[in-house]
JSON list of C-alpha atoms in Angstrom, two decimals:
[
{"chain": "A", "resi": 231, "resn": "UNK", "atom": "CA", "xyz": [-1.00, -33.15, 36.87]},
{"chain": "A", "resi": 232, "resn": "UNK", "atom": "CA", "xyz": [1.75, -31.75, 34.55]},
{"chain": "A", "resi": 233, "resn": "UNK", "atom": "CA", "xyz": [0.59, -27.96, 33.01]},
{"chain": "A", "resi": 234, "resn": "UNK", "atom": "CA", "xyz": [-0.62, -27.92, 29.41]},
{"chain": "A", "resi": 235, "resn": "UNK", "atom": "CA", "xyz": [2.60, -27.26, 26.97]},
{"chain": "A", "resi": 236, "resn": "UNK", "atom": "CA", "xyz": [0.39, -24.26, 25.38]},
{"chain": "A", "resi": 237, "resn": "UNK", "atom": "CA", "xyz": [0.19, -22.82, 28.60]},
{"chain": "A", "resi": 238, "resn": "UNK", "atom": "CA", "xyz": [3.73, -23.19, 29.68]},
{"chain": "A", "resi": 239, "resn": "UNK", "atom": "CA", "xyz": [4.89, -21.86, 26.35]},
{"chain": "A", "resi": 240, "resn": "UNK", "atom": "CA", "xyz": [2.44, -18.64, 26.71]},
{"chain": "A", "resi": 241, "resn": "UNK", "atom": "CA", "xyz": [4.02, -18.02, 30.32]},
{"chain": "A", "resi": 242, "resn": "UNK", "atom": "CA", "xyz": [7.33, -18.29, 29.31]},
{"chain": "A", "resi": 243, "resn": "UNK", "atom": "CA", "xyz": [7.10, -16.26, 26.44]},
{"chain": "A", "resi": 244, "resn": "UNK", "atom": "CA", "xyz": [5.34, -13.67, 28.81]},
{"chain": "A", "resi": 245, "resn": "UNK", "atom": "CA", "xyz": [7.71, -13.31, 30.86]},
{"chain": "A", "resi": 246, "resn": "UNK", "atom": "CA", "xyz": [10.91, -13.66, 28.33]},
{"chain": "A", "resi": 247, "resn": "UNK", "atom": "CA", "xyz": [8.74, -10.52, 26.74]},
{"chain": "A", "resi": 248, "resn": "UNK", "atom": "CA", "xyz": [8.69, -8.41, 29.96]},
{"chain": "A", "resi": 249, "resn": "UNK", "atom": "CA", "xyz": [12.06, -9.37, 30.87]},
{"chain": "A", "resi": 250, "resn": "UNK", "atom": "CA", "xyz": [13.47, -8.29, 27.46]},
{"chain": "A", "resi": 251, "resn": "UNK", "atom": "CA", "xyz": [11.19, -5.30, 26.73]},
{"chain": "A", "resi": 252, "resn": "UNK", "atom": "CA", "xyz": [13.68, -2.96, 28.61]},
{"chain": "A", "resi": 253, "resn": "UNK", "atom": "CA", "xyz": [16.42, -3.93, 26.45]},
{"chain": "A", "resi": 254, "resn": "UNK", "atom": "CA", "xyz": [14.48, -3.83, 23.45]},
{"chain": "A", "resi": 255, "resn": "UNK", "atom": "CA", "xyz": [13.79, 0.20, 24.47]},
{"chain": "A", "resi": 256, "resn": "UNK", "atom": "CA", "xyz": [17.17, 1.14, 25.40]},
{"chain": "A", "resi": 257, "resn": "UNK", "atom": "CA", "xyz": [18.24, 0.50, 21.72]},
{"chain": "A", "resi": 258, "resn": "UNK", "atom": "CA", "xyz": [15.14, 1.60, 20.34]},
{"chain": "A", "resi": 259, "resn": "UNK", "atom": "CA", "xyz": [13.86, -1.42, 18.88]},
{"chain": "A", "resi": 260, "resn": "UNK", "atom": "CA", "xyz": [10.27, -2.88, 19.27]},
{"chain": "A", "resi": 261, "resn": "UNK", "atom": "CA", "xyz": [9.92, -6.99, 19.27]},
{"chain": "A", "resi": 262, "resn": "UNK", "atom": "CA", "xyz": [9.26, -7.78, 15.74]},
{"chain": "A", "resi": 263, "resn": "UNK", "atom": "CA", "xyz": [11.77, -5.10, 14.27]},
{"chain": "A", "resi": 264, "resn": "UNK", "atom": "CA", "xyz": [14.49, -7.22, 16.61]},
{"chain": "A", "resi": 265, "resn": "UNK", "atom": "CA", "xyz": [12.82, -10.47, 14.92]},
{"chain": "A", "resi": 266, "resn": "UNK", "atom": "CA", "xyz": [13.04, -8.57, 11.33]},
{"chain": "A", "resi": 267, "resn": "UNK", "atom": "CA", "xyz": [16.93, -7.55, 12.48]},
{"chain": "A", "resi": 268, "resn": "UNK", "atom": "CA", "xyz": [17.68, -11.41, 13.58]},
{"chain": "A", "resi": 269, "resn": "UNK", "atom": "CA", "xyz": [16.11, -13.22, 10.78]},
{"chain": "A", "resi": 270, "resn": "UNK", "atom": "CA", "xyz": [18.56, -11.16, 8.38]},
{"chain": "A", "resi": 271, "resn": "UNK", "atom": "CA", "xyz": [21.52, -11.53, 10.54]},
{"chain": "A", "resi": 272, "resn": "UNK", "atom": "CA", "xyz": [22.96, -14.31, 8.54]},
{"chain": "A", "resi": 273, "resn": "UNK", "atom": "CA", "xyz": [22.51, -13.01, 5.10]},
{"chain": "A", "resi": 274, "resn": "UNK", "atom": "CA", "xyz": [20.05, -10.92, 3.13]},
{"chain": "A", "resi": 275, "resn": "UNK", "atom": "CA", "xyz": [16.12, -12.27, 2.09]},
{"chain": "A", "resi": 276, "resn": "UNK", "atom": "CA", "xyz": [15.70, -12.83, -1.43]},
{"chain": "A", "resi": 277, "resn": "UNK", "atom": "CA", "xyz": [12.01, -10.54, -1.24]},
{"chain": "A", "resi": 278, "resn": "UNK", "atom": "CA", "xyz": [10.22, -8.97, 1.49]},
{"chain": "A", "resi": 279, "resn": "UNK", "atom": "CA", "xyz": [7.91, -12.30, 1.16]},
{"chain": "A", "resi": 280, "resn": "UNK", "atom": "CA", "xyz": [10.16, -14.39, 1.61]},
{"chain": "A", "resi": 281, "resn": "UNK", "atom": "CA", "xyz": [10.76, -12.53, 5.16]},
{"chain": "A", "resi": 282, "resn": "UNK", "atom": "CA", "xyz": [7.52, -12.36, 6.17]},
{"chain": "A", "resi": 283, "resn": "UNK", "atom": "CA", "xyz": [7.28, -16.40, 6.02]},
{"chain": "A", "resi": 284, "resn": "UNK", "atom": "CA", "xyz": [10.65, -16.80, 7.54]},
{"chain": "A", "resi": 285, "resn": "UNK", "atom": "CA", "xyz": [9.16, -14.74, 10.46]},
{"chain": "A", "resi": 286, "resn": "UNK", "atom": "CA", "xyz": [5.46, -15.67, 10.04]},
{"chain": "A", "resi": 287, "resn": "UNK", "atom": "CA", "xyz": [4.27, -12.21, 9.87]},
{"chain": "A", "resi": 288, "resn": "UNK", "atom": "CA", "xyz": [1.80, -10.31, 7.89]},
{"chain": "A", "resi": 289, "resn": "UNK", "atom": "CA", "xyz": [3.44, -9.62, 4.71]},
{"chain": "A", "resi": 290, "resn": "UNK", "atom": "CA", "xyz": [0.96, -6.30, 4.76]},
{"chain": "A", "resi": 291, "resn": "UNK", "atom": "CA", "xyz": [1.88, -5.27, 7.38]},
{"chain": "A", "resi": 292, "resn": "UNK", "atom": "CA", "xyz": [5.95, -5.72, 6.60]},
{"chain": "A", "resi": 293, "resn": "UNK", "atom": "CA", "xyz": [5.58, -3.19, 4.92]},
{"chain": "A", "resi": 294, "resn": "UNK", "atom": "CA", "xyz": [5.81, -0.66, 7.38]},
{"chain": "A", "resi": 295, "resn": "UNK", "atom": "CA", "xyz": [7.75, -2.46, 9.90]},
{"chain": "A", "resi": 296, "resn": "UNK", "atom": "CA", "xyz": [10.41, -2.50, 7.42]},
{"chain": "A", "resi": 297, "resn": "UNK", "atom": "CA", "xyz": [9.74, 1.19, 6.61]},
{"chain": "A", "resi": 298, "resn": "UNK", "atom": "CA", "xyz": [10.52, 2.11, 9.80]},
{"chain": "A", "resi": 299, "resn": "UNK", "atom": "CA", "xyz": [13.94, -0.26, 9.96]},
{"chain": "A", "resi": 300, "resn": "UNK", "atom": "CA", "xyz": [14.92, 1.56, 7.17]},
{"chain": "A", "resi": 301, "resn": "UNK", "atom": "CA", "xyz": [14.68, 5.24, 8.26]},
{"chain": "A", "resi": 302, "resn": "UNK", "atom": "CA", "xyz": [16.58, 4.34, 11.36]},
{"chain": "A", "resi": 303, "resn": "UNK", "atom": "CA", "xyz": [19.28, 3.12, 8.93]},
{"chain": "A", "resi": 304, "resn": "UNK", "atom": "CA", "xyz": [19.06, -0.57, 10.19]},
{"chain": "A", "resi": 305, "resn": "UNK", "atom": "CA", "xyz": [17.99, -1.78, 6.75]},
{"chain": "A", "resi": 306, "resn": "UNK", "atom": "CA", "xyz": [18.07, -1.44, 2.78]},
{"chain": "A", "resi": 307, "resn": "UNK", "atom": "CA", "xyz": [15.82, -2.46, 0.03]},
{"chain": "A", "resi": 308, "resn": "UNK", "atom": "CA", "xyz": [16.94, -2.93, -3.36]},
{"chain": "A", "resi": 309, "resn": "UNK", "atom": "CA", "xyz": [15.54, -4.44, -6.15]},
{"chain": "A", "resi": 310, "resn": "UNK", "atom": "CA", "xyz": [16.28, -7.90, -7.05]},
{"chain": "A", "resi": 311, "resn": "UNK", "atom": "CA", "xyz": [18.17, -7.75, -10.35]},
{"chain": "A", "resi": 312, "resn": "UNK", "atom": "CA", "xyz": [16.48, -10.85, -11.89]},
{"chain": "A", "resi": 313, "resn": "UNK", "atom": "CA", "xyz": [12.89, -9.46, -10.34]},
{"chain": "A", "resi": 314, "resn": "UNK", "atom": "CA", "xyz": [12.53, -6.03, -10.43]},
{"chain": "A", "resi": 315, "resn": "UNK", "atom": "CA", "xyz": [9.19, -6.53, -8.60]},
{"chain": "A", "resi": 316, "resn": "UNK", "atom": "CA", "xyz": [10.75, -8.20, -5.36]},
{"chain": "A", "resi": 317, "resn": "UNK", "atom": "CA", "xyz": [13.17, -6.29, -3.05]},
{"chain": "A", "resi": 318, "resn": "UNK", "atom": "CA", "xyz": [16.02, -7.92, -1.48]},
{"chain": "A", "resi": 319, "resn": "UNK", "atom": "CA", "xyz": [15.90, -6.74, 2.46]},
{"chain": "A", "resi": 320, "resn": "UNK", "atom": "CA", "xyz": [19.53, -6.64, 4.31]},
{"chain": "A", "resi": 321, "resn": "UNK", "atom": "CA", "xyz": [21.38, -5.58, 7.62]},
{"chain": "A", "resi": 322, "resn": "UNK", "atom": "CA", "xyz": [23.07, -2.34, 6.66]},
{"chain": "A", "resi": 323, "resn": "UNK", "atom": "CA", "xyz": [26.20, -2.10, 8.90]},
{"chain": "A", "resi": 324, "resn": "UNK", "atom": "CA", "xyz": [24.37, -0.27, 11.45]},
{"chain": "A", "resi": 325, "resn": "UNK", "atom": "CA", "xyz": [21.65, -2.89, 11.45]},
{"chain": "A", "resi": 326, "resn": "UNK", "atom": "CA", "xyz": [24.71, -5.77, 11.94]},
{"chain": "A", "resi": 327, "resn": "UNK", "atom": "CA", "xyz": [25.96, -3.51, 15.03]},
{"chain": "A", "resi": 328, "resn": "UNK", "atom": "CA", "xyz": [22.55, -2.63, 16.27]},
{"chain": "A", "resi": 329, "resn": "UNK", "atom": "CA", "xyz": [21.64, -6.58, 16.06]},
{"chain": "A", "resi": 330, "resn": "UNK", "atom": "CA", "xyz": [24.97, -7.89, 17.76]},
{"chain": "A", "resi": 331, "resn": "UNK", "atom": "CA", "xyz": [24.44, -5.10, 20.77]},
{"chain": "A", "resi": 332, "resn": "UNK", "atom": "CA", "xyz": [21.01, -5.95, 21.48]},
{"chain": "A", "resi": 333, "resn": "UNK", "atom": "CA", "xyz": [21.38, -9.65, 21.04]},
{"chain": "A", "resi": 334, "resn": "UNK", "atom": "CA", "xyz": [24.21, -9.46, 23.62]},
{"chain": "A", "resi": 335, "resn": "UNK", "atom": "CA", "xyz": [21.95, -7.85, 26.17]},
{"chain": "A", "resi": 336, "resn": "UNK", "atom": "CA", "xyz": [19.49, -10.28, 25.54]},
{"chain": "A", "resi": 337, "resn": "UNK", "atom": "CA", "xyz": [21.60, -13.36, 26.42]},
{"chain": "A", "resi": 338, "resn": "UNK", "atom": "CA", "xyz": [22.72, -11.50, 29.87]},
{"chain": "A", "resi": 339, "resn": "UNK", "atom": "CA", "xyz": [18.76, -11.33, 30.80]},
{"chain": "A", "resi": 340, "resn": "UNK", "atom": "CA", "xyz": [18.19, -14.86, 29.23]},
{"chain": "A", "resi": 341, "resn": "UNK", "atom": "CA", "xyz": [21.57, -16.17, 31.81]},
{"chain": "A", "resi": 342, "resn": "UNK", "atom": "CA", "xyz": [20.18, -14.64, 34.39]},
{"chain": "A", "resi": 343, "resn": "UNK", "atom": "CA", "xyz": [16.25, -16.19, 33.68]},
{"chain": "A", "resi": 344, "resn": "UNK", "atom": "CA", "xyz": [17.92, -19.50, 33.27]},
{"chain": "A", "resi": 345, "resn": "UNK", "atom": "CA", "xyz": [20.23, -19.22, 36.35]},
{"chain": "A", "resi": 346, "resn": "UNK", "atom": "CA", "xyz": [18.55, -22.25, 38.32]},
{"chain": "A", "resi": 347, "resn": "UNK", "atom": "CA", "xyz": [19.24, -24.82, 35.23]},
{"chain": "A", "resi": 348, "resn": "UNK", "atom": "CA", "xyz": [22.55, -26.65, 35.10]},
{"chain": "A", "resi": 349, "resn": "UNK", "atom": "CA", "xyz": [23.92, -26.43, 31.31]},
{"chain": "A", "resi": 350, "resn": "UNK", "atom": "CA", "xyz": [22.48, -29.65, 29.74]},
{"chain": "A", "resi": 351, "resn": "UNK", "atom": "CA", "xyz": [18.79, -28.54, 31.35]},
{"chain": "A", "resi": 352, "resn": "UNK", "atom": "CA", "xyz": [19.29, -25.05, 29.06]},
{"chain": "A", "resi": 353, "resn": "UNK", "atom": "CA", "xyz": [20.77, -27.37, 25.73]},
{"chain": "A", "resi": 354, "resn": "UNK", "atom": "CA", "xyz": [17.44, -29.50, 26.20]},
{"chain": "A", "resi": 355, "resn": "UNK", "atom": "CA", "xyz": [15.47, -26.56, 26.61]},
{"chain": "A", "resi": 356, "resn": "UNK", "atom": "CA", "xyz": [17.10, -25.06, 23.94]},
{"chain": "A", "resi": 357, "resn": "UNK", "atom": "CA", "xyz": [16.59, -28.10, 21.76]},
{"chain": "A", "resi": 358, "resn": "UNK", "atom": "CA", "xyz": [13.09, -28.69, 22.51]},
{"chain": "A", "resi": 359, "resn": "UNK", "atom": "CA", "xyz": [12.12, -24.91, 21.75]},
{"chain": "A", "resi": 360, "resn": "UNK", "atom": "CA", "xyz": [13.98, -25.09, 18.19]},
{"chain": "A", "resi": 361, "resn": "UNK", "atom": "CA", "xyz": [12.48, -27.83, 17.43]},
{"chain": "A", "resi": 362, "resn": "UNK", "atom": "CA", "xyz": [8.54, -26.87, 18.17]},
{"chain": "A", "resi": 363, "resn": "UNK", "atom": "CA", "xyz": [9.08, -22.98, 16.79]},
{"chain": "A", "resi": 364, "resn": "UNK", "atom": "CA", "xyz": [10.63, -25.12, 13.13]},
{"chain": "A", "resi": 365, "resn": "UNK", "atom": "CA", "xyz": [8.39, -27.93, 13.41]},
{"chain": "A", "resi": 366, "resn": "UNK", "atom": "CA", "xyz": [6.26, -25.99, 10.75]}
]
């Protein structure tokens, strides 16, 4: 009998978590602020909403998440010029460097994780993943 998929998901993302935690600490970076510093690697969100749905986190607590990114330098907030309410959240150019270094070390621990699979098992996997985490 085959393992239930929300089990297998839950172990994998266990042990992606432990495997990656030590990177995450060597460049000073918890989980979500990594999530926060990937979402807005390809360009800046429109309002700190609009983030928190892209990442599906608490928009409360954003707040201080992004607080945080921001007094390490990682991040600005400025207002949106046609909503002086929202503020548009970006990468400052430490934030881009910061990103692309511990992105880097993540795919070394995800090679080595994935070592066993031959290329077109990692694409599927790959694939399959993508496709439940946007199946929203």
């Amino acid at each position: 009998m085959s393992e239930d998929l929300g089990a297998l998901c839950a172990g994998a993302a266990r042990v992606l978590a432990e495997a990656e935690r030590p990177v995450l600490e060597e460049h000073g970076l918890s989980m979500w602020q990594y999530v926060v510093l990937s979402a807005l690697s390809p360009g800046a969100a429109p309002s700190q909403l609009v983030l928190a749905q892209q990442i599906h986190y608490d928009k409360t607590r954003l707040i201080a998440l992004l607080d945080g990114l921001v007094a390490e330098g990682l991040v600005s907030r400025s207002p949106d010029p046609s909503d002086r309410r929202a503020r548009v959240v970006r990468l400052t150019p430490l934030g881009v460097g910061r990103h692309a270094a511990v992105r880097d070390a993540i795919r070394v621990v995800e090679e080595e994780l994935l070592a066993g699979m031959t290329t077109e098992e990692r694409r599927v996997l790959r694939a399959g993943l993508a496709h439940l985490a946007h199946s929203d």
